[in-house]
Amino acid sequence: MKALATAWRRAWRGWQGLWRAAPPTIPPTLWQSVLGQQPWLARRTAWEQDGLKQLAEGFLAQKTFSGGHGLVVTDHMAVTIAAQACLPLLHWGPHALDWYSDFVGVVVHPDEVVSQRTAVDGAGVVHRYRETLAGEAMQGGPVMLAWSHVRGGARHGGQAGHSLVIHEFAHKLDMRHKTADQAPDGCPDLPQGFMGQPSHMGTQRLWRQTLYNAWEVHQQQVAMAERFGGEAPWLDAYGATSPVEFFAVACEAYWADPSAFEQACPTLWPLFHAFFTPGQPA
Ligand SMILES: [Zn+2]
């Protein structure tokens, strides 16, 4: 993996003394150009776009972008990724970027990456296999993204409700406050009193039961569609893989196409709405 400093970082390095006071601003023309290519971001209210721009500026000041396989990460690419990565943080106040404080690096490859994997089965046999990845979020480590998929705005060819960036950063939300031996489980760290629950255990139980029930229904729908030609669910079939992937896929859908998500996932909507927009009426 070849790491290249981006033009963005080079341009800002000279301003480093100013970063502590306030991150540099994204030029308005660049911001408008990024929004113009992502209608689902451009549809956000002016207040949300302003908040998103500020978050993206903070994100860009804190993170380092590198290109793999000879890719040079342009300012436009970095801002595109930053805007999508920060969207889920929009309503979480001035310390929202702390959710991403466990890592610095964002690695962007031109296309999918083939990764060597090792797995041990129940009998103790070690299996080695190759996996093609469009993106990956590593616990305590960088986020990897394939630019071809970010630019396409979809993992499977431009369907609504997809954002590879939000998918990978949703994994980061899931990993927050989890130790190395505590795998992500689709249940992010929830605030005290979440949805009127009096205890931390109650909030976690509510989230888990609701998400896992919806995941089981999704699994069944995907299986019916694949085996018997039933109607495929609106939510990406990839979510059937595990509760962890279901959470990431649902986060993509919630942010990329909120009204379709509300219709397709009525049990998840109140949960996600309470989590991502605390204090706002459903
Ligand atoms: Zn995933």
XYZ file of N, CA and C and ligand atoms in Angstrom:
847
model
N 0.845 -1.192 0.000
C 0.000 0.000 0.000
C 0.882 1.244 0.000
N 0.740 2.021 -1.023
C 1.595 3.204 -1.154
C 0.882 4.427 -0.587
N 1.508 5.046 0.365
C 0.858 6.201 1.011
C 1.332 7.504 0.387
N 0.418 8.316 -0.012
C 0.740 9.617 -0.587
C 0.022 10.695 0.203
N 0.735 11.744 0.528
C 0.055 12.879 1.171
C -0.846 13.535 0.136
N -2.008 13.915 0.516
C -2.922 14.533 -0.447
C -2.585 15.997 -0.627
N -3.071 16.512 -1.740
C -2.903 17.946 -1.987
C -3.539 18.739 -0.858
N -4.635 18.164 -0.328
C -5.349 18.818 0.763
C -4.431 19.037 1.954
N -3.771 17.955 2.356
C -2.906 18.045 3.533
C -1.721 18.966 3.241
N -1.186 18.870 2.015
C -0.036 19.715 1.674
C -0.431 21.187 1.747
N -1.615 21.485 1.195
C -2.055 22.874 1.154
C -2.247 23.428 2.555
N -2.659 22.560 3.475
C -2.994 23.047 4.803
C -1.837 22.989 5.791
N -0.786 22.291 5.392
C 0.286 22.095 6.367
C 0.831 23.437 6.859
N 0.923 24.393 5.925
C 1.444 25.704 6.277
C 0.554 26.450 7.255
N -0.675 25.996 7.366
C -1.621 26.685 8.253
C -1.716 25.993 9.606
N -0.813 25.073 9.824
C -0.974 24.196 10.981
C -1.202 24.966 12.280
N -0.535 26.113 12.412
C -0.683 26.900 13.626
C -2.113 27.351 13.848
N -2.859 27.459 12.765
C -4.235 27.947 12.894
C -5.217 26.822 13.229
N -4.777 25.571 13.018
C -5.718 24.461 13.159
C -6.308 24.364 14.546
N -5.462 24.719 15.558
C -5.953 24.551 16.933
C -7.099 25.516 17.204
N -7.013 26.695 16.600
C -8.075 27.671 16.812
C -9.327 27.264 16.045
N -9.167 26.965 14.785
C -10.307 26.561 13.952
C -9.761 25.894 12.700
N -10.383 24.810 12.255
C -9.900 24.176 11.037
C -10.125 25.085 9.835
N -9.309 24.960 8.791
C -9.510 25.782 7.593
C -10.858 25.478 6.946
N -11.336 26.399 6.189
C -12.649 26.197 5.579
C -12.524 25.534 4.207
N -13.556 24.796 3.838
C -13.629 24.213 2.497
C -14.086 25.332 1.552
N -13.350 25.578 0.473
C -13.777 26.643 -0.450
C -15.218 26.416 -0.920
N -16.042 27.469 -0.962
C -17.462 27.305 -1.316
C -17.674 26.606 -2.662
N -16.824 26.893 -3.645
C -17.026 26.262 -4.960
C -16.803 24.752 -4.875
N -15.794 24.370 -4.109
C -15.519 22.932 -3.946
C -16.685 22.264 -3.215
N -17.182 22.903 -2.166
C -18.293 22.335 -1.389
C -19.545 22.176 -2.257
N -19.843 23.208 -3.035
C -21.030 23.146 -3.890
C -20.869 22.072 -4.966
N -19.653 21.930 -5.459
C -19.389 20.904 -6.472
C -19.620 19.502 -5.888
N -19.155 19.286 -4.647
C -19.343 17.985 -3.984
C -20.843 17.728 -3.750
N -21.545 18.731 -3.248
C -22.987 18.559 -3.011
C -23.732 18.305 -4.329
N -23.294 19.006 -5.375
C -23.959 18.879 -6.674
C -23.885 17.470 -7.243
N -22.851 16.742 -6.866
C -22.707 15.375 -7.374
C -23.379 14.346 -6.470
N -23.927 14.806 -5.355
C -24.593 13.877 -4.439
C -25.951 14.459 -4.060
N -26.935 14.237 -4.910
C -28.255 14.854 -4.690
C -28.832 14.565 -3.314
N -28.548 13.410 -2.764
C -29.092 13.068 -1.451
C -28.466 13.918 -0.345
N -27.288 14.478 -0.567
C -26.722 15.442 0.378
C -27.256 16.841 0.089
N -27.384 17.148 -1.205
C -27.872 18.478 -1.603
C -29.307 18.709 -1.135
N -30.061 17.612 -0.924
C -31.463 17.750 -0.482
C -31.578 18.120 0.999
N -30.513 18.038 1.734
C -30.543 18.392 3.157
C -30.834 19.885 3.320
N -31.371 20.261 4.463
C -31.697 21.678 4.682
C -30.408 22.508 4.727
N -30.576 23.825 4.586
C -29.408 24.716 4.624
C -28.695 24.585 5.973
N -29.490 24.454 7.050
C -28.901 24.304 8.388
C -28.052 23.023 8.453
N -28.595 21.943 7.887
C -27.858 20.676 7.920
C -26.594 20.762 7.052
N -26.701 21.408 5.903
C -25.527 21.535 5.034
C -24.422 22.354 5.707
N -24.813 23.411 6.421
C -23.814 24.217 7.142
C -23.134 23.379 8.227
N -23.966 22.643 8.983
C -23.417 21.796 10.042
C -22.509 20.721 9.471
N -22.921 20.157 8.348
C -22.137 19.103 7.703
C -20.800 19.651 7.211
N -20.821 20.846 6.678
C -19.577 21.459 6.181
C -18.598 21.669 7.341
N -19.118 22.145 8.456
C -18.237 22.361 9.623
C -17.651 21.046 10.126
N -18.491 20.035 10.186
C -17.992 18.724 10.614
C -16.946 18.193 9.638
N -17.211 18.342 8.344
C -16.274 17.856 7.320
C -14.940 18.592 7.431
N -14.984 19.870 7.737
C -13.740 20.637 7.905
C -12.947 20.115 9.102
N -13.647 19.834 10.200
C -12.980 19.263 11.365
C -12.401 17.888 11.047
N -13.166 17.094 10.318
C -12.739 15.745 9.928
C -11.458 15.815 9.078
N -11.470 16.713 8.106
C -10.315 16.840 7.203
C -9.069 17.305 7.949
N -9.265 18.119 8.972
C -8.120 18.597 9.751
C -7.543 17.486 10.627
N -8.394 16.508 11.008
C -7.948 15.465 11.936
C -7.436 14.211 11.240
N -7.889 13.973 10.011
C -7.578 12.701 9.353
C -6.513 12.860 8.275
N -5.864 11.757 7.962
C -4.878 11.731 6.888
C -5.377 10.824 5.782
N -5.424 11.349 4.583
C -5.859 10.560 3.433
C -4.636 10.024 2.697
N -4.676 8.746 2.336
C -3.620 8.163 1.520
C -4.246 7.444 0.348
N -3.499 7.407 -0.755
C -3.971 6.693 -1.934
C -3.214 5.388 -2.092
N -3.908 4.332 -2.418
C -3.271 3.050 -2.693
C -3.210 2.805 -4.185
N -2.288 1.920 -4.596
C -2.147 1.554 -6.008
C -1.994 2.779 -6.910
N -1.225 3.750 -6.440
C -0.904 4.910 -7.272
C -1.972 5.981 -7.324
N -3.058 5.805 -6.600
C -4.123 6.810 -6.635
C -3.699 8.086 -5.896
N -3.895 9.222 -6.523
C -3.680 10.515 -5.860
C -5.038 11.004 -5.374
N -5.173 11.179 -4.063
C -6.452 11.606 -3.489
C -6.566 13.122 -3.656
N -7.510 13.539 -4.464
C -7.698 14.976 -4.710
C -8.526 15.597 -3.590
N -8.553 16.926 -3.560
C -9.387 17.617 -2.574
C -10.848 17.228 -2.742
N -11.279 17.114 -3.980
C -12.679 16.778 -4.259
C -13.014 15.396 -3.680
N -12.107 14.461 -3.840
C -12.333 13.116 -3.300
C -12.384 13.151 -1.770
N -11.439 13.882 -1.178
C -11.374 13.939 0.290
C -12.636 14.591 0.860
N -13.102 15.653 0.215
C -14.301 16.342 0.724
C -15.545 15.468 0.524
N -15.595 14.755 -0.605
C -16.713 13.830 -0.854
C -16.802 12.783 0.255
N -15.672 12.225 0.603
C -15.638 11.191 1.650
C -15.957 11.806 3.009
N -15.355 12.970 3.298
C -15.577 13.620 4.601
C -17.053 13.964 4.798
N -17.693 14.476 3.751
C -19.101 14.883 3.867
C -19.976 13.672 4.205
N -19.742 12.564 3.518
C -20.562 11.371 3.779
C -20.237 10.771 5.146
N -18.957 10.756 5.497
C -18.554 10.166 6.787
C -19.154 10.940 7.949
N -19.309 12.254 7.782
C -19.794 13.100 8.883
C -21.312 13.190 8.951
N -22.001 12.753 7.927
C -23.461 12.877 7.927
C -24.110 12.226 9.160
N -23.714 11.006 9.543
C -24.355 10.407 10.730
C -24.087 11.180 12.020
N -23.088 12.060 12.041
C -22.729 12.791 13.257
C -23.478 14.115 13.393
N -24.289 14.422 12.411
C -24.855 15.759 12.221
C -25.571 16.315 13.451
N -26.223 15.462 14.219
C -27.054 15.949 15.331
C -26.451 15.615 16.693
N -25.170 15.336 16.733
C -24.562 14.888 17.985
C -23.722 15.943 18.693
N -23.876 17.190 18.311
C -23.252 18.279 19.071
C -21.783 18.490 18.781
N -21.153 19.356 19.599
C -19.802 19.822 19.282
C -18.710 18.747 19.394
N -18.989 17.657 20.111
C -17.962 16.618 20.265
C -18.237 15.401 19.383
N -19.058 15.598 18.369
C -19.474 14.456 17.537
C -18.298 13.735 16.894
N -17.256 14.499 16.520
C -16.121 13.855 15.839
C -15.363 12.893 16.750
N -15.621 12.960 18.066
C -14.973 12.019 18.988
C -15.333 10.569 18.645
N -16.481 10.371 17.987
C -16.863 9.007 17.591
C -15.819 8.390 16.666
N -15.050 9.227 15.982
C -14.036 8.718 15.051
C -12.620 8.940 15.580
N -12.490 9.082 16.895
C -11.180 9.458 17.435
C -10.216 8.282 17.563
N -10.666 7.066 17.263
C -9.779 5.911 17.438
C -8.872 5.672 16.236
N -8.951 6.519 15.229
C -8.114 6.303 14.048
C -7.852 7.644 13.361
N -6.848 7.623 12.481
C -6.487 8.835 11.740
C -6.579 8.599 10.229
N -6.218 7.396 9.804
C -6.035 7.158 8.376
C -7.295 6.782 7.607
N -7.434 7.380 6.426
C -8.440 6.959 5.448
C -7.654 6.588 4.189
N -7.725 5.318 3.812
C -6.960 4.822 2.673
C -7.915 4.619 1.505
N -7.603 5.247 0.382
C -8.508 5.179 -0.772
C -7.801 4.442 -1.909
N -8.404 3.364 -2.374
C -7.878 2.605 -3.513
C -8.713 2.930 -4.757
N -8.139 2.804 -5.930
C -8.923 3.092 -7.131
C -10.121 2.161 -7.251
N -9.927 0.904 -6.885
C -10.989 -0.089 -7.065
C -10.943 -1.090 -5.906
N -11.706 -2.166 -6.059
C -11.754 -3.165 -4.996
C -10.367 -3.750 -4.732
N -10.205 -4.262 -3.532
C -8.918 -4.796 -3.104
C -9.097 -6.272 -2.755
N -8.138 -7.095 -3.182
C -8.190 -8.519 -2.820
C -7.362 -8.711 -1.556
N -7.995 -9.298 -0.547
C -7.331 -9.467 0.742
C -7.207 -10.950 1.077
N -6.064 -11.340 1.624
C -5.864 -12.721 2.070
C -6.440 -12.863 3.469
N -7.299 -13.839 3.671
C -7.933 -14.036 4.978
C -7.586 -15.411 5.519
N -7.647 -15.536 6.839
C -7.451 -16.821 7.502
C -8.604 -17.029 8.480
N -9.164 -18.218 8.472
C -10.245 -18.521 9.413
C -10.016 -19.924 9.975
N -10.374 -20.106 11.236
C -10.241 -21.425 11.876
C -11.644 -21.964 12.115
N -11.921 -23.177 11.604
C -13.268 -23.725 11.781
C -13.393 -24.443 13.131
N -14.585 -24.976 13.393
C -14.858 -25.607 14.676
C -13.940 -26.783 14.983
N -13.417 -27.419 13.936
C -12.538 -28.568 14.136
C -11.073 -28.135 14.271
N -10.839 -26.829 14.275
C -9.467 -26.330 14.430
C -8.696 -26.268 13.131
N -9.362 -26.535 12.009
C -8.677 -26.503 10.711
C -8.575 -25.058 10.235
N -7.369 -24.673 9.809
C -7.148 -23.300 9.345
C -7.461 -23.219 7.851
N -8.321 -22.295 7.489
C -8.667 -22.086 6.078
C -8.099 -20.749 5.634
N -7.440 -20.752 4.476
C -6.964 -19.486 3.906
C -7.739 -19.231 2.617
N -8.193 -17.992 2.476
C -8.992 -17.671 1.298
C -8.786 -16.209 0.924
N -9.229 -15.886 -0.278
C -9.103 -14.507 -0.760
C -10.483 -13.870 -0.773
N -10.511 -12.605 -0.377
C -11.784 -11.886 -0.314
C -11.623 -10.556 -1.047
N -12.599 -10.223 -1.860
C -12.570 -8.939 -2.564
C -13.356 -7.919 -1.758
N -12.713 -6.798 -1.461
C -13.317 -5.798 -0.580
C -13.502 -4.465 -1.296
N -14.688 -3.869 -1.130
C -14.914 -2.499 -1.610
C -14.588 -1.511 -0.500
N -14.607 -1.971 0.736
C -14.293 -1.109 1.860
C -14.054 -1.947 3.094
N -13.382 -1.350 4.065
C -13.135 -2.076 5.304
C -12.857 -1.068 6.423
N -13.416 -1.337 7.592
C -13.116 -0.521 8.776
C -12.442 -1.429 9.791
N -11.266 -1.047 10.232
C -10.527 -1.875 11.171
C -10.616 -1.294 12.577
N -10.834 -2.165 13.545
C -10.965 -1.682 14.923
C -9.668 -1.000 15.368
N -9.774 0.256 15.763
C -8.590 1.019 16.180
C -7.673 1.373 15.029
N -8.071 1.093 13.813
C -7.210 1.325 12.651
C -7.931 2.109 11.571
N -7.307 2.170 10.391
C -7.853 3.020 9.322
C -9.123 2.477 8.688
N -9.728 3.339 7.886
C -10.860 2.947 7.048
C -10.354 2.871 5.622
N -10.675 1.770 4.940
C -10.286 1.616 3.537
C -11.530 1.738 2.660
N -11.401 2.458 1.550
C -12.526 2.647 0.631
C -12.045 2.488 -0.805
N -12.853 1.874 -1.646
C -12.576 1.818 -3.090
C -13.261 3.018 -3.743
N -12.474 3.876 -4.361
C -13.041 5.105 -4.914
C -14.099 4.820 -5.979
N -13.927 3.750 -6.750
C -14.920 3.425 -7.786
C -16.295 3.239 -7.161
N -16.343 2.701 -5.958
C -17.629 2.487 -5.282
C -18.134 3.762 -4.615
N -17.208 4.560 -4.089
C -17.626 5.838 -3.490
C -18.226 6.716 -4.581
N -17.537 6.789 -5.712
C -17.983 7.645 -6.816
C -19.310 7.147 -7.369
N -19.436 5.856 -7.463
C -20.674 5.278 -7.972
C -21.831 5.476 -7.003
N -21.489 5.724 -5.746
C -22.526 5.978 -4.743
C -23.284 4.737 -4.351
N -22.824 3.600 -4.788
C -23.549 2.375 -4.476
C -22.611 1.187 -4.569
N -22.887 0.218 -3.730
C -22.054 -0.979 -3.778
C -22.493 -1.898 -4.913
N -23.754 -1.849 -5.269
C -24.233 -2.778 -6.290
C -24.895 -2.046 -7.440
N -24.263 -0.992 -7.936
C -24.721 -0.419 -9.199
C -25.731 0.698 -9.133
N -25.648 1.538 -8.130
C -26.417 2.774 -8.156
C -27.828 2.711 -7.622
N -28.183 1.657 -6.889
C -29.516 1.636 -6.278
C -29.612 2.713 -5.214
N -30.823 3.152 -4.951
C -31.020 4.143 -3.889
C -30.734 3.494 -2.532
N -30.396 4.326 -1.582
C -30.209 3.821 -0.218
C -28.831 3.269 0.067
N -27.852 3.576 -0.804
C -26.507 3.044 -0.585
C -25.472 4.147 -0.425
N -24.551 3.933 0.473
C -23.359 4.770 0.580
C -22.273 3.910 1.211
N -21.270 3.555 0.419
C -20.166 2.748 0.954
C -19.496 3.476 2.117
N -19.366 4.805 1.997
C -18.686 5.573 3.050
C -19.461 5.447 4.364
N -20.775 5.681 4.311
C -21.564 5.579 5.545
C -21.520 4.151 6.082
N -21.535 3.173 5.192
C -21.457 1.776 5.622
C -20.195 1.537 6.471
N -19.043 1.944 5.950
C -17.793 1.667 6.670
C -17.691 2.490 7.953
N -18.185 3.736 7.902
C -18.117 4.550 9.116
C -19.171 4.123 10.138
N -20.238 3.478 9.689
C -21.194 2.889 10.635
C -20.512 1.765 11.424
N -19.641 1.027 10.758
C -18.870 0.010 11.498
C -18.027 0.682 12.583
N -17.499 1.859 12.263
C -16.710 2.594 13.265
C -17.589 2.994 14.462
N -18.823 3.407 14.189
C -19.739 3.757 15.293
C -19.992 2.526 16.163
N -20.155 1.383 15.510
C -20.410 0.115 16.207
C -19.192 -0.291 17.049
N -17.989 0.020 16.551
C -16.755 -0.397 17.233
C -16.400 0.517 18.409
N -16.993 1.693 18.436
C -16.613 2.666 19.466
C -16.838 2.089 20.862
N -15.843 2.300 21.727
C -15.873 1.849 23.117
C -15.879 0.337 23.245
N -15.566 -0.357 22.156
C -15.456 -1.811 22.274
C -13.974 -2.166 22.280
N -13.592 -3.074 23.156
C -12.185 -3.447 23.267
C -11.829 -4.423 22.156
N -10.532 -4.718 22.045
C -10.055 -5.575 20.953
C -10.715 -6.951 20.992
N -11.008 -7.465 22.205
C -11.609 -8.799 22.270
C -13.142 -8.725 22.322
N -13.683 -7.526 22.185
C -15.150 -7.376 22.177
C -15.560 -6.983 20.757
N -15.986 -7.953 20.010
C -16.282 -7.708 18.601
C -17.506 -6.811 18.450
N -17.546 -6.032 17.365
C -18.765 -5.264 17.095
C -19.961 -6.203 16.954
N -21.146 -5.712 17.354
C -22.319 -6.584 17.386
C -23.572 -5.922 16.819
N -23.396 -4.746 16.213
C -24.568 -4.041 15.679
C -25.256 -3.172 16.714
N -24.710 -3.124 17.929
C -25.299 -2.323 19.010
C -24.316 -1.227 19.411
N -24.490 -0.009 18.910
C -23.558 1.065 19.262
C -23.764 1.535 20.697
N -22.819 2.328 21.148
C -22.900 2.909 22.482
C -24.073 3.890 22.521
N -25.040 3.644 23.386
C -26.258 4.460 23.393
C -26.251 5.442 24.560
N -26.868 6.605 24.386
C -26.873 7.591 25.476
C -27.794 7.159 26.618
N -27.523 7.724 27.781
C -28.346 7.441 28.955
C -29.801 7.846 28.689
N -30.719 7.023 29.123
C -32.135 7.351 28.961
C -32.646 7.206 27.539
N -31.903 6.502 26.701
C -32.288 6.326 25.295
C -33.695 5.745 25.187
N -34.559 6.408 24.472
C -35.947 6.014 24.250
C -36.678 5.691 25.556
N -36.367 6.494 26.585
C -37.072 6.375 27.864
C -36.648 5.203 28.720
N -35.579 4.515 28.317
C -35.139 3.361 29.116
C -34.414 3.841 30.367
N -34.761 3.294 31.547
C -34.157 3.803 32.780
C -32.717 3.341 33.007
N -32.303 2.242 32.372
C -30.957 1.722 32.659
C -30.179 1.498 31.370
N -28.852 1.450 31.526
C -27.978 1.179 30.377
C -28.293 -0.200 29.790
N -28.520 -1.160 30.702
C -28.815 -2.519 30.239
C -30.119 -2.534 29.427
N -31.090 -1.730 29.906
C -32.374 -1.658 29.199
C -32.227 -1.085 27.805
N -31.377 -0.048 27.646
C -31.195 0.553 26.320
C -30.548 -0.446 25.370
N -29.536 -1.159 25.893
C -28.845 -2.131 25.050
C -29.790 -3.262 24.643
N -30.638 -3.694 25.598
C -31.569 -4.793 25.317
C -32.595 -4.373 24.261
N -33.092 -3.143 24.424
C -34.078 -2.629 23.466
C -33.487 -2.594 22.055
N -32.278 -2.052 21.949
C -31.638 -1.954 20.635
C -31.418 -3.340 20.036
N -30.843 -4.209 20.859
C -30.489 -5.546 20.362
C -31.734 -6.301 19.895
N -32.779 -6.290 20.740
C -33.986 -7.049 20.380
C -34.605 -6.516 19.091
N -34.697 -5.193 18.997
C -35.334 -4.598 17.815
C -34.506 -4.889 16.565
N -33.191 -4.650 16.652
C -32.331 -4.845 15.486
C -32.269 -6.316 15.077
N -32.099 -7.189 16.060
C -31.938 -8.608 15.731
C -33.244 -9.199 15.178
N -34.388 -8.739 15.713
C -35.669 -9.209 15.162
C -35.810 -8.777 13.705
N -35.477 -7.516 13.436
C -35.565 -7.016 12.057
C -34.577 -7.758 11.156
N -33.422 -8.098 11.700
C -32.415 -8.835 10.916
C -32.931 -10.234 10.538
N -33.586 -10.887 11.492
C -34.112 -12.227 11.201
C -35.186 -12.169 10.111
N -36.041 -11.167 10.179
C -37.062 -10.999 9.130
C -36.374 -10.743 7.785
N -35.348 -9.893 7.808
C -34.606 -9.577 6.582
C -33.942 -10.830 6.006
N -33.343 -11.614 6.875
C -32.713 -12.875 6.439
C -33.720 -13.763 5.718
N -34.914 -13.878 6.324
C -35.959 -14.733 5.725
C -36.393 -14.192 4.367
N -36.560 -12.878 4.280
C -36.981 -12.281 3.004
C -35.925 -12.506 1.915
N -34.669 -12.348 2.302
C -33.577 -12.548 1.333
C -33.550 -14.007 0.883
N -33.694 -14.911 1.844
C -33.680 -16.346 1.512
C -34.841 -16.696 0.590
N -36.018 -16.162 0.879
C -37.196 -16.434 0.040
C -36.988 -15.903 -1.379
N -36.385 -14.721 -1.458
C -36.152 -14.119 -2.779
C -35.127 -14.920 -3.574
N -34.077 -15.371 -2.887
C -33.000 -16.067 -3.592
C -33.393 -17.491 -3.972
N -34.137 -18.161 -3.093
C -34.431 -19.581 -3.346
C -35.723 -19.780 -4.119
N -36.707 -18.925 -3.849
C -38.028 -19.182 -4.431
C -38.541 -18.051 -5.300
N -37.684 -17.076 -5.573
C -38.104 -15.981 -6.460
C -39.077 -15.016 -5.835
N -39.109 -14.962 -4.503
C -39.972 -13.993 -3.818
C -39.463 -12.571 -4.027
N -40.272 -11.623 -3.578
C -39.874 -10.230 -3.764
C -38.680 -9.898 -2.860
N -37.655 -9.324 -3.470
C -36.464 -8.971 -2.692
C -36.764 -7.780 -1.788
N -36.233 -7.785 -0.560
C -36.462 -6.631 0.317
C -35.763 -5.393 -0.228
N -36.288 -4.220 0.135
C -35.672 -2.972 -0.330
C -34.266 -2.815 0.242
N -34.123 -3.181 1.500
C -32.817 -3.065 2.149
C -31.844 -4.067 1.499
N -30.604 -3.637 1.340
C -29.582 -4.445 0.668
C -29.480 -5.859 1.271
N -29.521 -6.860 0.398
C -29.454 -8.259 0.831
C -28.168 -8.563 1.600
N -27.148 -7.761 1.400
C -25.886 -7.977 2.110
C -26.083 -7.909 3.626
N -27.117 -7.174 4.045
C -27.407 -7.057 5.475
C -27.772 -8.385 6.118
N -28.176 -9.365 5.316
C -28.540 -10.672 5.876
C -27.326 -11.421 6.416
N -26.112 -10.974 6.011
C -24.880 -11.675 6.389
C -24.731 -11.819 7.901
N -24.998 -10.762 8.645
C -24.821 -10.783 10.106
C -25.490 -9.544 10.688
N -25.767 -9.525 11.997
C -26.313 -8.303 12.611
C -25.390 -7.098 12.430
N -24.076 -7.338 12.404
C -23.107 -6.245 12.230
C -23.282 -5.608 10.852
N -23.389 -6.443 9.820
C -23.578 -5.919 8.461
C -24.984 -5.338 8.293
N -25.946 -5.938 8.991
C -27.313 -5.417 8.925
C -27.355 -3.993 9.480
N -26.672 -3.764 10.608
C -26.612 -2.425 11.191
C -25.983 -1.438 10.198
N -24.869 -1.825 9.574
C -24.173 -0.917 8.649
C -25.038 -0.617 7.420
N -25.691 -1.644 6.893
C -26.568 -1.480 5.730
C -27.767 -0.591 6.077
N -28.302 -0.782 7.292
C -29.440 0.037 7.723
C -29.024 1.494 7.920
N -27.823 1.724 8.431
C -27.328 3.104 8.580
C -27.211 3.776 7.207
N -26.645 3.064 6.235
C -26.565 3.599 4.860
C -27.936 4.050 4.402
N -28.894 3.145 4.552
C -30.241 3.386 4.029
C -30.923 4.532 4.762
N -30.740 4.572 6.085
C -31.364 5.631 6.887
C -30.908 7.007 6.398
N -29.613 7.152 6.107
C -29.079 8.455 5.724
C -29.207 8.738 4.230
N -29.085 7.702 3.417
C -29.093 7.934 1.967
C -30.508 8.131 1.432
N -31.493 7.479 2.055
C -32.866 7.609 1.567
C -33.836 7.449 2.745
N -33.933 8.493 3.611
C -34.690 8.361 4.865
C -36.146 7.965 4.677
N -36.846 8.553 3.690
C -38.273 8.249 3.584
C -38.500 6.809 3.134
N -37.666 6.317 2.219
C -37.792 4.912 1.803
C -37.451 3.984 2.961
N -36.469 4.373 3.759
C -36.092 3.554 4.921
C -37.250 3.473 5.917
N -37.907 4.615 6.145
C -39.032 4.642 7.097
C -40.142 3.695 6.643
N -40.377 3.690 5.346
C -41.427 2.805 4.800
C -41.027 1.343 4.861
N -39.765 1.073 4.491
C -39.323 -0.318 4.377
C -38.998 -0.944 5.731
N -38.606 -0.127 6.697
C -38.138 -0.656 7.985
C -38.856 0.049 9.138
N -40.172 -0.138 9.275
C -40.928 0.624 10.280
C -40.521 0.333 11.719
N -39.981 -0.846 11.988
C -39.567 -1.116 13.380
C -38.213 -0.484 13.688
N -37.382 -0.355 12.658
C -36.056 0.227 12.882
C -36.086 1.750 12.903
N -37.040 2.328 12.163
C -37.055 3.781 12.013
C -37.024 4.529 13.358
N -37.935 4.213 14.329
C -37.900 4.972 15.587
C -36.576 4.842 16.324
N -35.997 3.649 16.229
C -34.715 3.386 16.894
C -33.605 4.256 16.288
N -33.512 4.225 14.969
C -32.454 4.969 14.283
C -32.695 6.478 14.396
N -33.968 6.863 14.339
C -34.291 8.284 14.439
C -33.897 8.812 15.824
N -34.197 8.037 16.865
C -33.843 8.455 18.228
C -32.328 8.491 18.409
N -31.636 7.563 17.783
C -30.177 7.501 17.923
C -29.481 8.634 17.176
N -29.878 8.847 15.921
C -29.150 9.798 15.091
C -29.638 11.240 15.241
N -30.891 11.426 15.646
C -31.390 12.797 15.811
C -32.000 12.957 17.198
N -31.188 12.878 18.248
C -31.729 12.941 19.613
C -32.435 14.291 19.839
N -33.544 14.216 20.559
C -34.263 15.450 20.904
C -35.212 15.927 19.839
N -35.248 15.260 18.686
C -36.157 15.697 17.627
C -37.379 14.782 17.580
N -38.559 15.355 17.359
C -39.759 14.506 17.300
C -39.703 13.547 16.119
N -40.292 12.363 16.301
C -40.294 11.362 15.226
C -41.240 11.794 14.119
Zn -19.684 -4.093 6.285
